[in-house]
Each structure stands twice: as C-alpha cells, then as structure tokens.
Short mmCIF file of N, CA and C in Angstrom, two decimals:
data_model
loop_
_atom_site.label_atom_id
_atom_site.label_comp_id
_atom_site.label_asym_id
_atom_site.label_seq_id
_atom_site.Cartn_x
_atom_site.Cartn_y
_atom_site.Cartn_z
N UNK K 1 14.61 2.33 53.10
CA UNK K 1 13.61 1.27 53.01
C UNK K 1 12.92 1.39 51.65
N UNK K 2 13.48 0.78 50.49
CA UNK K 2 12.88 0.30 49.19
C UNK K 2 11.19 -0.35 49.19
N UNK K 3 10.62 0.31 48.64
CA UNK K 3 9.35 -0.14 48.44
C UNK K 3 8.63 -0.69 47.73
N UNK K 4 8.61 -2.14 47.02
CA UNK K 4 8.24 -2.66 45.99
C UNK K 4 6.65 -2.80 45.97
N UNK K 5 6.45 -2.56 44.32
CA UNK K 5 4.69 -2.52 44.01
C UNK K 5 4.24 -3.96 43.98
N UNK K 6 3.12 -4.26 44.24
CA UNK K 6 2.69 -5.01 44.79
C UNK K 6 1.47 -5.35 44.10
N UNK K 7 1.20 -6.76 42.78
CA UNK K 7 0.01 -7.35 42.55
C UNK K 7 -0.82 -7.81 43.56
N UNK K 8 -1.63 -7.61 43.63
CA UNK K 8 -2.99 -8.22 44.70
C UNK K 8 -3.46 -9.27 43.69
N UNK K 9 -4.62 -10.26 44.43
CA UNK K 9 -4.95 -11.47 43.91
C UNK K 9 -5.27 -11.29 42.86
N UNK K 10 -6.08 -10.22 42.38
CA UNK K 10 -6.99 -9.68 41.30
C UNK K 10 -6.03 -8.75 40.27
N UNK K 11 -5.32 -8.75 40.61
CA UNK K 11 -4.04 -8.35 39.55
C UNK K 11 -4.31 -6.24 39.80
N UNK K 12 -4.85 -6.12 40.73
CA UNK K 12 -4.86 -4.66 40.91
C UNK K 12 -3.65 -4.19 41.21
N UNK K 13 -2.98 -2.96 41.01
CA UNK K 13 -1.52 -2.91 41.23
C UNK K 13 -2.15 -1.82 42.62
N UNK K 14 -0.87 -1.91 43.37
CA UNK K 14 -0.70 -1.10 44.70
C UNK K 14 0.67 -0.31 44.87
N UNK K 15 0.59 0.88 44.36
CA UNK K 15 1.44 1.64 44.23
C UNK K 15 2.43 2.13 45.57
N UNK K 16 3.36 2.02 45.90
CA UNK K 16 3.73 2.97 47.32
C UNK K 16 4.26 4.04 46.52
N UNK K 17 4.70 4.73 45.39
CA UNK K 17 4.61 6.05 44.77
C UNK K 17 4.19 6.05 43.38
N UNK K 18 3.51 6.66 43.48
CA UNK K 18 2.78 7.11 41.69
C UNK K 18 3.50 7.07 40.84
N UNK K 19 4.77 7.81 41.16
CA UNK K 19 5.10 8.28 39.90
C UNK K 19 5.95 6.56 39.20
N UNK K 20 6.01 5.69 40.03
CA UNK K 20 6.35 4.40 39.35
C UNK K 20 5.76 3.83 38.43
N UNK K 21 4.17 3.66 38.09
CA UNK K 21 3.14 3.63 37.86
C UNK K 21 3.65 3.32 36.26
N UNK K 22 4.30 4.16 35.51
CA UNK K 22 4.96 3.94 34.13
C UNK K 22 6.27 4.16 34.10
N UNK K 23 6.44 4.37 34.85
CA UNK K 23 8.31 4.22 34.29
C UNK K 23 8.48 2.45 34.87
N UNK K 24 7.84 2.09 36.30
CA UNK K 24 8.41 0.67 36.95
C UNK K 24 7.42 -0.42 36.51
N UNK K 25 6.06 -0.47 37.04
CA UNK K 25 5.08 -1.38 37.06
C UNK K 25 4.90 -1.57 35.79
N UNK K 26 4.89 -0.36 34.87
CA UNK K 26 4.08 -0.88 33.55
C UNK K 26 4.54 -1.81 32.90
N UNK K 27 5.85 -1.51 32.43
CA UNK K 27 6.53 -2.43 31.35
C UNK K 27 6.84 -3.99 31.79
N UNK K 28 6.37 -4.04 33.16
CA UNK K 28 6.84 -5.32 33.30
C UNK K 28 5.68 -6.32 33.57
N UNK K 29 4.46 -6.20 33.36
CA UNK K 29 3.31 -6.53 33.44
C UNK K 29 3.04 -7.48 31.91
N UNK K 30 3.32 -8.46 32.21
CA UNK K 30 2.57 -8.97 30.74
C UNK K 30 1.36 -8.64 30.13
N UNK K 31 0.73 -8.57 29.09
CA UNK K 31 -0.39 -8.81 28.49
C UNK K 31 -1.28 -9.64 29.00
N UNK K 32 -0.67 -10.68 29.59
CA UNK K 32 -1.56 -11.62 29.96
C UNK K 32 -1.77 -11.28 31.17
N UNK K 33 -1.53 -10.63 31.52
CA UNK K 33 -1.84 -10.39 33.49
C UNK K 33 -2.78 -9.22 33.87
N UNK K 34 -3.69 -9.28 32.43
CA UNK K 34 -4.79 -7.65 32.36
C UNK K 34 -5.73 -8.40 33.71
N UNK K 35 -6.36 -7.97 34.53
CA UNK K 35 -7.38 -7.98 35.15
C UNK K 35 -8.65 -8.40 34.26
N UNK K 36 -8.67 -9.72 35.25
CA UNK K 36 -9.83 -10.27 34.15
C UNK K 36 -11.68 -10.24 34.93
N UNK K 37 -12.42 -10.03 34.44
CA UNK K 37 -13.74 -9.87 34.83
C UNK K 37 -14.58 -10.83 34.26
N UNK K 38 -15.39 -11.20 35.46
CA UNK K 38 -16.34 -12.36 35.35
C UNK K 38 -17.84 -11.57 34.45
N UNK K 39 -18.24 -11.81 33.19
CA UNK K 39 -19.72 -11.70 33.06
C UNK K 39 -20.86 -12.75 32.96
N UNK K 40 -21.74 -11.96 33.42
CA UNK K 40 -23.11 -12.90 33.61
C UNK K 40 -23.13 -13.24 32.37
N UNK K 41 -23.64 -14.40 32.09
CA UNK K 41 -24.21 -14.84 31.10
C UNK K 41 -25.42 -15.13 31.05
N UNK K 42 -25.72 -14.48 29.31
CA UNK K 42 -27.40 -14.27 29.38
C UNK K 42 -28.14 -15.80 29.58
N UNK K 43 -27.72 -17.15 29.28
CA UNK K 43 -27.95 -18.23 29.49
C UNK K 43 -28.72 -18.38 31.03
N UNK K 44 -27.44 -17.92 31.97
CA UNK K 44 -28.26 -18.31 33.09
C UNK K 44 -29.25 -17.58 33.87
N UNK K 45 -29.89 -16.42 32.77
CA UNK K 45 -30.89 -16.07 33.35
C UNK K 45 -32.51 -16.21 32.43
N UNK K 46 -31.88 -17.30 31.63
CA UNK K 46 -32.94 -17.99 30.67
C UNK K 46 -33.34 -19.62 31.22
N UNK K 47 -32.17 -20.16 32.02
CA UNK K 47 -32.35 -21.38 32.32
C UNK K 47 -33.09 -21.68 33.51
N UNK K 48 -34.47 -22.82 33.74
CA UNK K 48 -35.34 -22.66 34.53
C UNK K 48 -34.36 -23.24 35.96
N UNK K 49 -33.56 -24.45 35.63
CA UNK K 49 -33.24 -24.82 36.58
C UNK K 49 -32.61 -24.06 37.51
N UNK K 50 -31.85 -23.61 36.93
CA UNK K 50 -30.82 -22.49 37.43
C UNK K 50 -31.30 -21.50 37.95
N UNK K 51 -32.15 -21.04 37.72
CA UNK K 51 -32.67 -19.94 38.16
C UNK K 51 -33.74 -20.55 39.40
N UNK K 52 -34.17 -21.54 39.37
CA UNK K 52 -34.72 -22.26 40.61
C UNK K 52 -33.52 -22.88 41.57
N UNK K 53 -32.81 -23.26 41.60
CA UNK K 53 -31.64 -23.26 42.49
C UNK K 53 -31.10 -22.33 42.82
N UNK K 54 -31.05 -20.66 42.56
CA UNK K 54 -30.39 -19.42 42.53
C UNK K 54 -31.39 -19.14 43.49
N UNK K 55 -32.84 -19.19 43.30
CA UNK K 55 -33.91 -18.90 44.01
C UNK K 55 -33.84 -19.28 46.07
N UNK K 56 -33.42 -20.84 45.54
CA UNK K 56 -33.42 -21.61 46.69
C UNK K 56 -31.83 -21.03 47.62
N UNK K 57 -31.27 -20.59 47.05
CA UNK K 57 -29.15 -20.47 47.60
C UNK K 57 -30.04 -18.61 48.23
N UNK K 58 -31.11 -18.33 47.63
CA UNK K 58 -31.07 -17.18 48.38
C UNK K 58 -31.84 -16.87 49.42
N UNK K 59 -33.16 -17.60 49.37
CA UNK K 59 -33.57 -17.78 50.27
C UNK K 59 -32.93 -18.56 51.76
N UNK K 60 -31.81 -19.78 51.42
CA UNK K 60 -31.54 -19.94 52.13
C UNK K 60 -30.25 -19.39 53.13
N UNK K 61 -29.78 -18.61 52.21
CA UNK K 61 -28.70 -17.66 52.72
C UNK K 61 -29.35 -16.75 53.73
N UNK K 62 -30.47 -15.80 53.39
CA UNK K 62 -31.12 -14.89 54.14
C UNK K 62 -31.66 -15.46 55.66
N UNK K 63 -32.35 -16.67 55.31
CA UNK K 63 -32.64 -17.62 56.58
C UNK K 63 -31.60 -17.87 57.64
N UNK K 64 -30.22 -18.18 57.08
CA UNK K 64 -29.38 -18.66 57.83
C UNK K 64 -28.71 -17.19 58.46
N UNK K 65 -28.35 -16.84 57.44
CA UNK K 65 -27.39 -15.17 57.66
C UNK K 65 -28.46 -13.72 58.42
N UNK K 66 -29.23 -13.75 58.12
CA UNK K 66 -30.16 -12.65 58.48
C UNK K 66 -30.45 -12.67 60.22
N UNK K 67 -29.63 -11.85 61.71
CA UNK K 67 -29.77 -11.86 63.03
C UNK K 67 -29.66 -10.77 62.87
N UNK K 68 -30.04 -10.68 64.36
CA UNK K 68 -29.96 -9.21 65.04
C UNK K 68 -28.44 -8.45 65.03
N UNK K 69 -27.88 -9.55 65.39
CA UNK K 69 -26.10 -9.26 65.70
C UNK K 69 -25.38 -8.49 63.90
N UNK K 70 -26.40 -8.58 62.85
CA UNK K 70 -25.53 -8.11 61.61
C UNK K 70 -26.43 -7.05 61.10
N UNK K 71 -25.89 -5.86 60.52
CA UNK K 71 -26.92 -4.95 60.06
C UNK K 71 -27.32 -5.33 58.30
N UNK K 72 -28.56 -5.26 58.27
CA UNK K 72 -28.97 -5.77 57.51
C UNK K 72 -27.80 -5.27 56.33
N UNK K 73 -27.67 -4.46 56.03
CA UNK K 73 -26.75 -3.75 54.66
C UNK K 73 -25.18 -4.52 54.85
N UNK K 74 -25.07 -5.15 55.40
CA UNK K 74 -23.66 -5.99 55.61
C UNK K 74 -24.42 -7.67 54.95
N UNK K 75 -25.58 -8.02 55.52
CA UNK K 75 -25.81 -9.30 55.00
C UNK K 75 -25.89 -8.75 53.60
N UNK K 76 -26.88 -7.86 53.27
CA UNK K 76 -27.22 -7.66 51.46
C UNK K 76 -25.89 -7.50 50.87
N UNK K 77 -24.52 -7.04 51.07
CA UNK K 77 -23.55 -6.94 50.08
C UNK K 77 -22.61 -8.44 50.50
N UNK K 78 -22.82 -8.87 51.39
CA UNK K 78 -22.13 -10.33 51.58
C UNK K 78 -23.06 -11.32 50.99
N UNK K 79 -24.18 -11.11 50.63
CA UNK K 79 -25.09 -12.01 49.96
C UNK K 79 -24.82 -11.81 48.18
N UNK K 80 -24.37 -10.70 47.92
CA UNK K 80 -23.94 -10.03 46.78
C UNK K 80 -22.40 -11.01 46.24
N UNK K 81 -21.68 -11.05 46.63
CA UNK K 81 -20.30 -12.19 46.77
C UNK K 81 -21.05 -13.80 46.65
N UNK K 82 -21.84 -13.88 47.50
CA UNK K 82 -22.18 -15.52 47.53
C UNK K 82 -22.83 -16.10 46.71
N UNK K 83 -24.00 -15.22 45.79
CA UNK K 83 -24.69 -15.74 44.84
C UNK K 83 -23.98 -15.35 43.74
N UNK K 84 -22.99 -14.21 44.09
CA UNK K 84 -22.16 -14.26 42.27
C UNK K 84 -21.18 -15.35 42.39
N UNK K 85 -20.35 -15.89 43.56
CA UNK K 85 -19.85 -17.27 44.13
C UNK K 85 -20.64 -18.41 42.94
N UNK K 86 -22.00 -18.64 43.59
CA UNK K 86 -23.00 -19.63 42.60
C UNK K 86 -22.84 -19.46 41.45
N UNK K 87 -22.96 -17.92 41.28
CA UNK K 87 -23.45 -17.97 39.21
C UNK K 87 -22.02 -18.44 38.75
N UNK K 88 -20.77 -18.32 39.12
CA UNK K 88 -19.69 -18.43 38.42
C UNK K 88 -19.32 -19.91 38.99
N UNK K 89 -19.77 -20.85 40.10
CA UNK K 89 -19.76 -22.23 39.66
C UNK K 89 -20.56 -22.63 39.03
N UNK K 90 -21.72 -22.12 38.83
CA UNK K 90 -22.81 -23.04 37.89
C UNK K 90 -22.38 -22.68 36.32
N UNK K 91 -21.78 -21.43 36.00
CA UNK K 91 -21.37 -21.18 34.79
C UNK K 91 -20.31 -22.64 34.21
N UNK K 92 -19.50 -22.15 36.03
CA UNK K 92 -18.29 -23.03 35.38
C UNK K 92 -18.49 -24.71 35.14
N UNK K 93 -19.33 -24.69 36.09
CA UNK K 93 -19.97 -26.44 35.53
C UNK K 93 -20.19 -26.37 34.42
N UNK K 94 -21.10 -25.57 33.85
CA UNK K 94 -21.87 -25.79 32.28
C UNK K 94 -20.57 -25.99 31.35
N UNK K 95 -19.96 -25.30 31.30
CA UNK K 95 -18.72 -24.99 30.50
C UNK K 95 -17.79 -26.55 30.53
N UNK K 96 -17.79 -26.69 31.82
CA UNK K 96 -17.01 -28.10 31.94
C UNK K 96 -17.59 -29.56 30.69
N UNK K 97 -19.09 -28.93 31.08
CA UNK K 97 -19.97 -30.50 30.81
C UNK K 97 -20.07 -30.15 29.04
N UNK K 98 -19.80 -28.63 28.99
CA UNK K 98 -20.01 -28.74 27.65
C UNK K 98 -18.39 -28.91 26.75
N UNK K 99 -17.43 -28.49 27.04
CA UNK K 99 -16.33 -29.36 26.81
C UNK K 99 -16.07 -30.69 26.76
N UNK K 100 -16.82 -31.12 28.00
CA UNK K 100 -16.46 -33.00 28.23
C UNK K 100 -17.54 -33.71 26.90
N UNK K 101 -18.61 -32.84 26.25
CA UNK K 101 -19.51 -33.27 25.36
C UNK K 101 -18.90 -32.83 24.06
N UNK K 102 -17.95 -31.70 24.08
CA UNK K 102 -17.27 -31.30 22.66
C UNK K 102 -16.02 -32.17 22.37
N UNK K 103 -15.68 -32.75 23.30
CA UNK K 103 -14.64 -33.76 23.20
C UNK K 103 -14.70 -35.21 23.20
N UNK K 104 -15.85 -35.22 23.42
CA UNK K 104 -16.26 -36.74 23.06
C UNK K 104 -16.64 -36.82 21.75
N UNK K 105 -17.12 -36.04 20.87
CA UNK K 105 -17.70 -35.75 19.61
C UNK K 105 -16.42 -35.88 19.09
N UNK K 106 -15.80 -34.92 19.16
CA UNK K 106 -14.06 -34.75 18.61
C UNK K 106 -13.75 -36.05 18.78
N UNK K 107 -13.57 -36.78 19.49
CA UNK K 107 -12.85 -38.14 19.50
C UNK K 107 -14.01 -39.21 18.76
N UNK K 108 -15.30 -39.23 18.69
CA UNK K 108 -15.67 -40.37 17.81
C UNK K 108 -15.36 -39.77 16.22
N UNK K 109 -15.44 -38.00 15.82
CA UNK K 109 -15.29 -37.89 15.17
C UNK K 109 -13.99 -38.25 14.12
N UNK K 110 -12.75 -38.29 14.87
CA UNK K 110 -11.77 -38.90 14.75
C UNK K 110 -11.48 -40.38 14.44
N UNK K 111 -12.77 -41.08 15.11
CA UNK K 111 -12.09 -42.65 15.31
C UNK K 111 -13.42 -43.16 13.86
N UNK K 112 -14.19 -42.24 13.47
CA UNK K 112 -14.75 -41.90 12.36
C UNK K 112 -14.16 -42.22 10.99
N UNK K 113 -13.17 -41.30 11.32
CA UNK K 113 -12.51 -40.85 9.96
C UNK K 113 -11.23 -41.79 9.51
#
C-alpha cells in the first residue's frame, strides 16, 4: 500500500514518511505553491468606518454565539476565524474598489493621449 503526500488547502504538506520530505515532495512543488499568509493591514486599523463595523460583527457575534451549551474558550477562538473572515473581506473590497478606480484612470488616461 503506496502512500502518496498530500497538499492540504493551505498548501501544508502531510507527510506519511519523512524521509520523502526532500528527496519526493520537494522538487516537485513549484515556487509558486509557497504557503501564502494573510497580513493585517495597518490601514484597517486607522479607518473609522471599519473599525466601527468590526466593532458591530463583534458584538454581534458574541450576542448570537455566546450559550451555556459552548465553553466560552471555543466561542473566543471561533470568534478569532470570523473577524479575521471580515478583515480579509473588507481588505479585499478595498483592493477591488481601488483597482476598479486605478483602471478607470488608466483608461481615460489612454483615451487622453
């Protein structure tokens, strides 16, 4: 029974023997398939709105999620996932709206010239 290594979603490798680790997995891993990590950006902890909607997603998480039936230390690290959930759509909005505004520039700049 052959045992093949195994990418997970997050590109973590899952070894069934170590010693594959560089002789099998490595070389065949592109460059591009490094494990990539989300950072905060200092923006959204300067922006009022954002940080008033972050306010409101937590309070209302705790309201809804917080019973007897869950121990509290299970809601606090599942609340931990849901508001970094938020920061990385609200990032990813910004990013969107600020592309869809760098490309409209680019194109009058073009029809400019």
């Amino acid at each position: 029974n052959r045992q093949i290594p195994h990418i997970s979603r997050d590109l973590a490798l899952d070894y069934p023997n170590k010693d594959w680790q560089y002789s099998v997995v490595r070389p065949q891993i592109p460059k591009l398939l490094r494990p990539w990590r989300w950072h905060l950006s200092p923006w959204i902890l300067r922006d009022q709105g954002t940080i008033q909607t972050l306010t409101a997603n937590i309070c209302d998480y705790f309201d809804t999620n917080s019973t007897e039936d869950v121990a509290p230390a299970m809601v606090w690290t599942a609340h931990k996932a849901a508001i970094r959930g938020n920061l990385i759509a609200t990032a990813t909005n910004r990013k969107q709206h600020h592309l869809q505004n760098l490309t409209a520039v680019l194109a009058e700049l073009a029809r400019l010239e």
